[in-house]
Amino acid sequence: MRAEPFFGPDFTLLQRQDPEMAQILLDELERASGGLQLIASENFTSPAVMAALGSTLTNKYAEGYPGRRYYGGCEVVDRAERLAIDRARRLFAAEHANVQPHSGASANLAAYAALLQPGDTMLAMALPHGGHLTHGSKVNFSGRWFDVVSYGVRRDTEQIDYDEVRDLALRNQPKVIVCGATAYPRLIDFSAFRGIADEVGAWLLADVAHTIGLMAGGAIPSAVPYADVVTFTTHKALRGPRGGGILCTAELAARVDRAVFPFVQGGPLMHAIAAKAVAFAEAAAPEFAGYTQRVVANAKALCDSLAAEGMRPVSGGTDSHLALIDLRAIEVTGAEAEKRCAAAGITLNRNAIPYDPEPASITSGLRVGTPCVTTQGMGPEQLKEVGTLVAQAIRYPENAAEVQERVSGMVAIHKPYLSEY
Ligand code: PLP
């Protein structure tokens, strides 16, 4: 599944017409291909996905749904959206799919709109413990419009405490329970969440923005059999275009569709929907299963390597594509570590760890992920080396140039598809 470089239908035209913007695109190409990309939520999408994204479907207005549009001339784009819906339903064994959400945040907004009224109570994971902004943060619509009760992870295991979730659910009687996270390295027990939701008569919403790709490839168990509604993004481990989607039961199909359009969004991005369909087909191919298994094996190798360098993995390890690293033992903050890695050509992000004593802008941790480097063809041996390079970059900032040279050597062999054009 190694992809070839692709820049759109006619990059030379852009270079002639708008050299200033063409140069920005080239600079980003150089940045992304010249270093190690360890941001857990990113990936290198395929040229076929890029071709669909750069297509004339971007020109078409198509408010509504296939066969029920508010514009003429939608008979062709209807076929694109039907294909995307059918492929998503088949890939995830879901009763219903809505492929119109522009992003993961939009998918969550629509899912809440389908299930909740302003002021209703929902139970979700706290942002400082790995939850997402849209799970009830006060700076987000979700925290302002709903009465949010948050659960976290235990201090000792740094994993979700299902007894705490159950106690909170029994005490607060939420209408929706949200499971899923943005910085949680372990598997989530969807069956346990289902049991708790049933006990209190709540809807179960699984936000698997991060892990949907791993579920598509079968590397981790799917949330679909357990949740009433599943929200996801298409641009992370799934390797599709930037975008979102919602899967749900047949019972909730009409409510979810009405919540996406007309409640939350206007016209769908038909080029993005076509690109999502391409990505769903790619994820259904047998090679994709191997890719997702390698993503997880690589995350474990990276985690072990960092642990051997004295950088403690939160919860003791990972079952997924990402690891959360506690830097306190080496007395470097997340912000400083992020900066030192950047100076050595390694892109990753600082991240709060559970019960973090530092503010969110500084943090005591790092989040690292392996979807990008796995797409580049790296395996556990290389990830062991990546761990060493991350540790060197953080511990010995004076040697940044030397680390960068080794990084350049690695990406020269394991090129992202963007490395040439
Ligand atoms: N939900 C979770 C769990 C996420 O991790 C993210 C993004 O990282 C989102 C929602 C939001 O996705 P987007 O950035 O596409 O809005």
mmCIF file of N, CA and C and ligand atoms in Angstrom, residues 41 103-106 108 132 134-135 180-182 207 209-210 233 235-236 242-243, ligand 1:
data_model
loop_
_atom_site.group_PDB
_atom_site.id
_atom_site.type_symbol
_atom_site.label_atom_id
_atom_site.label_comp_id
_atom_site.label_asym_id
_atom_site.label_seq_id
_atom_site.Cartn_x
_atom_site.Cartn_y
_atom_site.Cartn_z
ATOM 1 N N SER A 41 -2.623 11.852 15.330
ATOM 2 C CA SER A 41 -3.865 12.069 14.587
ATOM 3 C C SER A 41 -3.628 12.363 13.111
ATOM 4 N N SER A 103 -16.104 17.357 9.751
ATOM 5 C CA SER A 103 -14.980 17.063 10.638
ATOM 6 C C SER A 103 -15.480 16.234 11.815
ATOM 7 N N GLY A 104 -14.552 15.826 12.668
ATOM 8 C CA GLY A 104 -14.940 15.090 13.866
ATOM 9 C C GLY A 104 -15.761 15.954 14.807
ATOM 10 N N ALA A 105 -15.382 17.224 14.942
ATOM 11 C CA ALA A 105 -16.128 18.119 15.830
ATOM 12 C C ALA A 105 -17.553 18.321 15.315
ATOM 13 N N SER A 106 -17.702 18.467 13.988
ATOM 14 C CA SER A 106 -19.048 18.634 13.408
ATOM 15 C C SER A 106 -19.875 17.373 13.607
ATOM 16 N N ASN A 108 -19.630 15.311 16.105
ATOM 17 C CA ASN A 108 -20.074 15.277 17.503
ATOM 18 C C ASN A 108 -21.202 16.266 17.761
ATOM 19 N N HIS A 132 -11.828 14.560 24.507
ATOM 20 C CA HIS A 132 -11.671 15.613 23.498
ATOM 21 C C HIS A 132 -12.413 16.874 23.938
ATOM 22 N N THR A 134 -14.626 18.444 22.512
ATOM 23 C CA THR A 134 -16.064 18.342 22.242
ATOM 24 C C THR A 134 -16.767 17.386 23.212
ATOM 25 N N HIS A 135 -16.035 16.915 24.218
ATOM 26 C CA HIS A 135 -16.653 16.022 25.213
ATOM 27 C C HIS A 135 -17.023 16.804 26.481
ATOM 28 N N GLY A 180 -14.695 7.104 24.285
ATOM 29 C CA GLY A 180 -13.795 7.470 23.184
ATOM 30 C C GLY A 180 -12.942 8.629 23.652
ATOM 31 N N ALA A 181 -11.755 8.761 23.087
ATOM 32 C CA ALA A 181 -10.795 9.727 23.617
ATOM 33 C C ALA A 181 -9.829 10.194 22.530
ATOM 34 N N THR A 182 -9.039 11.177 22.929
ATOM 35 C CA THR A 182 -8.075 11.726 21.989
ATOM 36 C C THR A 182 -6.641 11.416 22.432
ATOM 37 N N ASP A 207 -17.156 8.005 20.416
ATOM 38 C CA ASP A 207 -16.402 8.896 19.527
ATOM 39 C C ASP A 207 -15.055 8.219 19.267
ATOM 40 N N ALA A 209 -12.929 8.811 16.799
ATOM 41 C CA ALA A 209 -12.208 9.630 15.815
ATOM 42 C C ALA A 209 -10.803 9.080 15.567
ATOM 43 N N HIS A 210 -10.140 8.688 16.648
ATOM 44 C CA HIS A 210 -8.760 8.227 16.529
ATOM 45 C C HIS A 210 -8.641 6.796 16.041
ATOM 46 N N THR A 233 -13.552 10.350 12.529
ATOM 47 C CA THR A 233 -12.904 11.179 11.513
ATOM 48 C C THR A 233 -12.338 10.240 10.447
ATOM 49 N N HIS A 235 -9.503 11.114 8.630
ATOM 50 C CA HIS A 235 -8.139 11.501 8.247
ATOM 51 C C HIS A 235 -7.048 10.993 9.179
ATOM 52 N N LYS A 236 -7.394 10.182 10.168
ATOM 53 C CA LYS A 236 -6.353 9.728 11.090
ATOM 54 C C LYS A 236 -5.867 8.346 10.623
ATOM 55 N N ARG A 242 -9.417 14.732 5.102
ATOM 56 C CA ARG A 242 -9.867 15.385 6.330
ATOM 57 C C ARG A 242 -11.398 15.417 6.326
ATOM 58 N N GLY A 243 -12.019 14.874 7.357
ATOM 59 C CA GLY A 243 -13.482 14.860 7.385
ATOM 60 C C GLY A 243 -14.013 14.014 8.514
HETATM 61 N N1 PLP B 1 -13.079 13.547 18.711
HETATM 62 C C1 PLP B 1 -11.879 13.048 19.045
HETATM 63 C C2 PLP B 1 -11.817 11.930 20.031
HETATM 64 C C3 PLP B 1 -10.714 13.558 18.466
HETATM 65 O O1 PLP B 1 -9.534 13.056 18.815
HETATM 66 C C4 PLP B 1 -10.826 14.607 17.532
HETATM 67 C C5 PLP B 1 -9.633 15.195 16.903
HETATM 68 O O2 PLP B 1 -8.524 14.894 17.173
HETATM 69 C C6 PLP B 1 -12.102 15.105 17.238
HETATM 70 C C7 PLP B 1 -13.209 14.557 17.839
HETATM 71 C C8 PLP B 1 -12.277 16.284 16.317
HETATM 72 O O3 PLP B 1 -11.954 16.038 15.017
HETATM 73 P P1 PLP B 1 -11.720 17.283 14.015
HETATM 74 O O4 PLP B 1 -10.396 17.849 14.359
HETATM 75 O O5 PLP B 1 -11.802 16.644 12.657
HETATM 76 O O6 PLP B 1 -12.841 18.232 14.256
#
